[in-house]
XYZ file of C-alpha atoms in Angstrom:
345
model
C 82.039 11.340 -63.542
C 84.003 9.745 -66.318
C 81.769 9.856 -69.361
C 82.663 10.738 -72.907
C 82.218 14.385 -73.752
C 79.729 15.165 -76.438
C 79.690 18.143 -78.750
C 76.152 19.416 -79.113
C 74.123 21.180 -81.767
C 71.501 23.722 -80.765
C 69.778 25.762 -83.462
C 67.817 28.030 -81.100
C 69.151 29.087 -77.722
C 67.545 32.502 -77.404
C 66.541 31.817 -73.782
C 70.180 31.164 -72.887
C 71.331 34.296 -74.726
C 68.752 36.448 -72.979
C 69.642 35.031 -69.588
C 73.398 35.484 -70.021
C 73.137 39.022 -71.361
C 70.641 40.018 -68.671
C 72.734 38.595 -65.861
C 75.885 40.202 -67.285
C 74.163 43.605 -67.392
C 72.966 43.184 -63.810
C 76.473 42.385 -62.584
C 77.977 45.344 -64.467
C 75.393 47.809 -63.140
C 75.723 46.499 -59.604
C 79.497 46.895 -59.666
C 79.233 50.432 -61.069
C 76.618 51.459 -58.505
C 78.344 49.945 -55.481
C 80.415 53.065 -54.595
C 77.217 55.149 -54.528
C 75.286 52.952 -52.095
C 74.433 54.925 -48.945
C 76.546 54.277 -45.879
C 74.339 52.190 -43.624
C 77.023 51.273 -41.163
C 78.375 48.223 -43.005
C 81.887 47.396 -41.945
C 84.769 47.106 -44.383
C 84.633 43.335 -43.882
C 80.987 43.287 -44.960
C 81.774 45.379 -48.023
C 84.537 42.928 -48.939
C 82.064 40.061 -48.481
C 79.624 41.784 -50.857
C 82.369 42.268 -53.424
C 83.237 38.602 -53.103
C 79.612 37.611 -53.643
C 79.421 39.814 -56.737
C 82.597 38.257 -58.110
C 81.122 34.800 -57.535
C 77.997 35.767 -59.494
C 80.151 37.183 -62.278
C 82.121 33.936 -62.421
C 78.890 31.943 -62.806
C 77.817 34.249 -65.641
C 81.169 33.793 -67.397
C 80.888 30.017 -67.036
C 77.449 30.046 -68.605
C 78.617 32.327 -71.408
C 81.303 29.733 -72.137
C 78.661 27.019 -72.356
C 76.626 29.188 -74.736
C 79.663 29.800 -76.943
C 80.393 26.058 -77.173
C 76.772 25.289 -77.985
C 76.663 27.983 -80.689
C 79.879 26.665 -82.209
C 78.423 23.154 -82.250
C 75.261 24.540 -83.832
C 77.265 26.129 -86.653
C 79.186 22.888 -87.179
C 76.000 20.856 -87.275
C 74.355 23.162 -89.804
C 77.412 23.072 -92.053
C 77.656 19.283 -91.890
C 73.946 18.842 -92.489
C 74.193 20.970 -95.642
C 77.282 19.093 -96.824
C 75.688 15.720 -96.126
C 72.611 16.702 -98.118
C 74.851 17.727 -101.020
C 76.781 14.433 -100.831
C 73.538 12.473 -100.887
C 72.348 14.441 -103.940
C 75.628 13.652 -105.688
C 75.221 9.963 -104.931
C 71.795 10.029 -106.583
C 73.203 11.856 -109.600
C 76.129 9.430 -109.962
C 73.828 6.429 -109.683
C 71.614 7.833 -112.421
C 74.655 8.629 -114.552
C 76.091 5.137 -114.099
C 72.779 3.551 -115.032
C 72.607 5.671 -118.176
C 76.223 4.899 -119.127
C 75.698 1.180 -118.607
C 72.729 1.269 -120.943
C 74.733 3.187 -123.542
C 77.603 0.767 -123.185
C 75.370 -2.214 -123.819
C 74.075 -0.512 -126.959
C 77.513 0.723 -128.201
C 78.027 -0.011 -131.880
C 81.760 0.517 -132.273
C 84.925 -0.121 -130.222
C 86.031 3.500 -129.800
C 82.658 4.556 -128.502
C 82.656 1.560 -126.137
C 86.054 2.511 -124.692
C 84.992 6.137 -124.129
C 81.823 5.047 -122.385
C 83.793 2.589 -120.238
C 86.120 5.371 -119.116
C 83.172 7.597 -118.256
C 81.574 4.737 -116.361
C 84.764 4.074 -114.360
C 85.057 7.773 -113.506
C 81.416 7.935 -112.405
C 81.843 4.821 -110.244
C 84.939 6.303 -108.602
C 83.053 9.534 -107.940
C 80.210 7.502 -106.441
C 82.574 5.661 -104.080
C 84.116 8.972 -103.028
C 80.682 10.542 -102.390
C 79.530 7.506 -100.404
C 82.665 7.581 -98.286
C 82.180 11.294 -97.602
C 78.533 10.760 -96.703
C 79.457 7.987 -94.260
C 82.049 10.236 -92.605
C 79.542 13.061 -92.302
C 76.885 10.775 -90.835
C 79.384 9.497 -88.250
C 80.354 13.061 -87.341
C 76.693 14.035 -87.055
C 76.092 11.159 -84.634
C 78.891 12.525 -82.448
C 77.142 15.899 -82.388
C 73.862 14.439 -81.202
C 72.528 12.808 -78.097
C 71.032 9.320 -78.288
C 67.346 8.670 -77.591
C 66.792 10.522 -74.321
C 64.405 10.137 -71.374
C 64.269 12.744 -68.591
C 62.187 12.696 -65.422
C 62.119 16.023 -63.587
C 61.498 15.727 -59.847
C 60.353 19.263 -59.000
C 59.816 20.555 -55.481
C 56.450 22.394 -55.509
C 56.431 23.760 -51.973
C 55.753 27.446 -51.342
C 59.359 28.628 -51.867
C 59.544 27.195 -55.391
C 57.199 29.560 -57.223
C 59.953 30.980 -59.459
C 61.005 27.508 -60.648
C 57.398 26.361 -61.166
C 56.592 29.398 -63.300
C 59.877 28.994 -65.158
C 59.038 25.409 -66.098
C 55.617 26.511 -67.340
C 57.191 29.174 -69.563
C 60.082 27.115 -70.887
C 59.005 23.467 -71.134
C 58.066 23.831 -74.825
C 61.344 25.607 -75.643
C 63.285 22.943 -73.750
C 61.528 20.198 -75.686
C 62.312 21.983 -78.954
C 66.007 22.288 -78.106
C 66.314 18.642 -77.068
C 64.403 17.481 -80.144
C 67.247 18.986 -82.201
C 69.835 17.133 -80.133
C 68.306 13.654 -79.963
C 66.329 11.392 -82.307
C 63.559 11.225 -79.690
C 62.938 12.649 -76.231
C 60.585 11.604 -73.440
C 59.632 13.769 -70.463
C 58.233 12.623 -67.140
C 57.552 14.801 -64.103
C 57.199 14.067 -60.413
C 56.001 17.124 -58.473
C 56.704 16.592 -54.787
C 55.968 18.399 -51.550
C 55.884 17.590 -47.845
C 54.968 14.312 -46.143
C 52.268 16.199 -44.231
C 50.405 16.797 -47.490
C 47.406 14.655 -48.351
C 48.972 14.099 -51.797
C 52.740 14.710 -51.569
C 53.397 13.397 -55.094
C 51.864 14.331 -58.470
C 53.054 12.432 -61.531
C 53.165 12.733 -65.300
C 54.288 9.425 -66.882
C 57.124 9.607 -69.388
C 55.592 11.190 -72.488
C 57.273 11.716 -75.898
C 57.830 15.350 -76.822
C 55.751 14.684 -79.930
C 52.868 15.031 -77.453
C 54.104 18.335 -76.019
C 50.505 19.442 -75.472
C 50.009 16.796 -72.796
C 53.303 17.719 -71.114
C 52.461 21.439 -71.148
C 48.957 20.783 -69.804
C 50.340 18.880 -66.810
C 52.981 21.512 -66.088
C 50.292 24.209 -66.187
C 48.523 22.492 -63.267
C 51.542 22.887 -60.971
C 51.236 25.527 -58.242
C 53.133 26.242 -55.022
C 51.712 23.899 -52.340
C 49.305 22.444 -54.958
C 46.318 23.704 -52.893
C 46.901 20.778 -50.565
C 45.035 21.032 -47.233
C 48.107 19.674 -45.430
C 50.446 22.363 -46.768
C 49.843 24.700 -43.806
C 51.150 21.986 -41.461
C 54.527 21.919 -43.228
C 56.620 23.395 -40.422
C 59.864 21.544 -41.164
C 62.145 22.260 -44.112
C 63.072 18.809 -45.455
C 60.792 17.544 -48.217
C 59.721 14.253 -49.814
C 62.827 13.942 -52.009
C 63.305 10.220 -51.397
C 59.677 9.434 -52.249
C 59.984 11.439 -55.483
C 63.143 9.549 -56.452
C 61.437 6.208 -55.825
C 58.454 7.221 -57.945
C 60.698 8.481 -60.773
C 62.901 5.379 -60.819
C 59.819 3.154 -60.904
C 58.294 4.818 -63.962
C 57.780 2.979 -67.237
C 60.828 4.246 -69.119
C 60.639 4.084 -72.888
C 62.301 1.030 -74.416
C 64.086 3.236 -76.965
C 65.457 5.563 -74.300
C 69.239 5.042 -74.365
C 70.254 7.801 -71.930
C 68.018 8.191 -68.874
C 68.149 11.056 -66.385
C 66.366 11.861 -63.165
C 66.806 15.552 -62.273
C 65.938 16.609 -58.712
C 65.203 20.355 -58.387
C 64.750 21.607 -54.821
C 65.914 24.038 -52.153
C 65.747 21.539 -49.289
C 67.139 18.077 -48.533
C 65.314 14.825 -47.868
C 64.091 14.025 -44.373
C 67.001 12.925 -42.139
C 65.560 9.438 -41.719
C 65.139 9.110 -45.508
C 68.469 10.481 -46.758
C 70.172 7.086 -46.822
C 67.221 5.728 -48.786
C 67.562 8.575 -51.292
C 71.286 7.889 -51.717
C 70.687 4.169 -52.178
C 67.971 4.824 -54.735
C 70.328 7.097 -56.716
C 73.125 4.494 -56.613
C 70.768 1.706 -57.677
C 69.315 3.694 -60.557
C 72.764 4.813 -61.744
C 74.092 1.281 -61.467
C 72.713 0.583 -64.927
C 74.452 1.814 -68.067
C 73.613 5.379 -69.109
C 71.375 6.005 -66.082
C 72.042 9.164 -64.066
C 70.625 11.233 -61.218
C 71.448 14.947 -61.407
C 70.526 17.576 -58.830
C 69.766 21.304 -58.926
C 69.998 23.747 -56.028
C 67.057 26.106 -56.527
C 67.341 28.906 -53.924
C 69.855 30.427 -51.520
C 67.478 31.632 -48.830
C 66.838 28.313 -47.108
C 67.950 28.209 -43.459
C 69.591 24.884 -44.302
C 71.467 26.106 -47.362
C 74.818 24.531 -46.484
C 73.216 21.217 -45.604
C 71.085 21.319 -48.753
C 74.088 22.013 -50.983
C 76.033 19.163 -49.433
C 73.088 16.759 -49.684
C 72.481 17.561 -53.365
C 76.173 17.303 -54.249
C 76.472 13.894 -52.600
C 73.208 12.738 -54.199
C 74.495 13.699 -57.664
C 77.760 11.854 -56.997
C 75.817 8.758 -55.940
C 73.736 9.017 -59.117
C 76.734 9.597 -61.440
C 75.102 12.862 -62.491
C 75.758 16.598 -62.405
C 75.218 19.008 -59.535
C 73.988 22.405 -60.763
C 73.930 25.520 -58.605
C 70.977 27.428 -60.084
C 70.155 29.415 -56.962
C 71.037 32.665 -58.706
C 67.825 32.571 -60.767
C 69.055 30.735 -63.865
C 66.446 29.795 -66.483
C 64.949 26.318 -66.318
C 66.103 25.679 -69.880
C 69.756 26.335 -69.120
C 69.488 24.568 -65.740
C 68.178 21.326 -67.221
C 70.669 21.405 -70.105
C 73.535 21.763 -67.617
C 72.077 18.874 -65.599
C 72.380 16.465 -68.536
C 75.442 17.735 -70.422
C 78.992 16.605 -69.685
């Protein structure tokens, strides 16, 4: 996906810090304890497989720590530039006031020597003003590079029984996520499509795209989400594929905000679309992403699906079709970090 890379400013990423440090501690303790695990008959090959799995987890942690470091660096840069820009703007106001005062004095000057001195002071103040304005323009341009444009995100969240961890995570972190994105973009809109199985009486539940200025409405909707949504048809869900294609269609058809410059659909699930609907899902992603700054990203939610390999492949191909990011969050990553990784280059 060839899109320009943006530096980002985040002033509060405590959820990311907690996740990274917690996961790092888990990996370290697991590696230390491994030699003391009781011998249950595992072969040397199985032990090597376990070591490989632990190394893979450690690699994911290191990758996320790198993301955190870049975000923190961008945060420091943004704070410094914001302070400098404020100072430059104050200087502009001071120079304008000084120039106005000098011009008045110059018009009232009674003798030639005084007039020349005032003219020199006026020229110096005007030069200082031009320099301050130039600096302010440069800072404003740099700030724009550190920020996202107006942003709309629709989260398509699988709410079947296996997705309890992700549902609860979204409930806990939706306000924090909105706060982080509000620092990155001039405005942010959130929509949600909760989807389940085609056997459900109501396989889709929708929150229209809502500005984060109305976070109460967004939080209230998220709080209603539960595994299986108490649907009477949930007990008949004997197959693993879910209504991914229907969720994509509903998300793409939402009333996106006119000011939304970058638009993302993020599909979070641990199962693929129904076999007879996978082509439709791919076509929907390609159609949506065919417009400028429109993307479909995907998130793998769990590893314990019987169709894990097929699910991974489906979500990777779907993200490619949607010119978005594929995020492997099956290791229990926070929803905040997962969604940030789904929209960041």
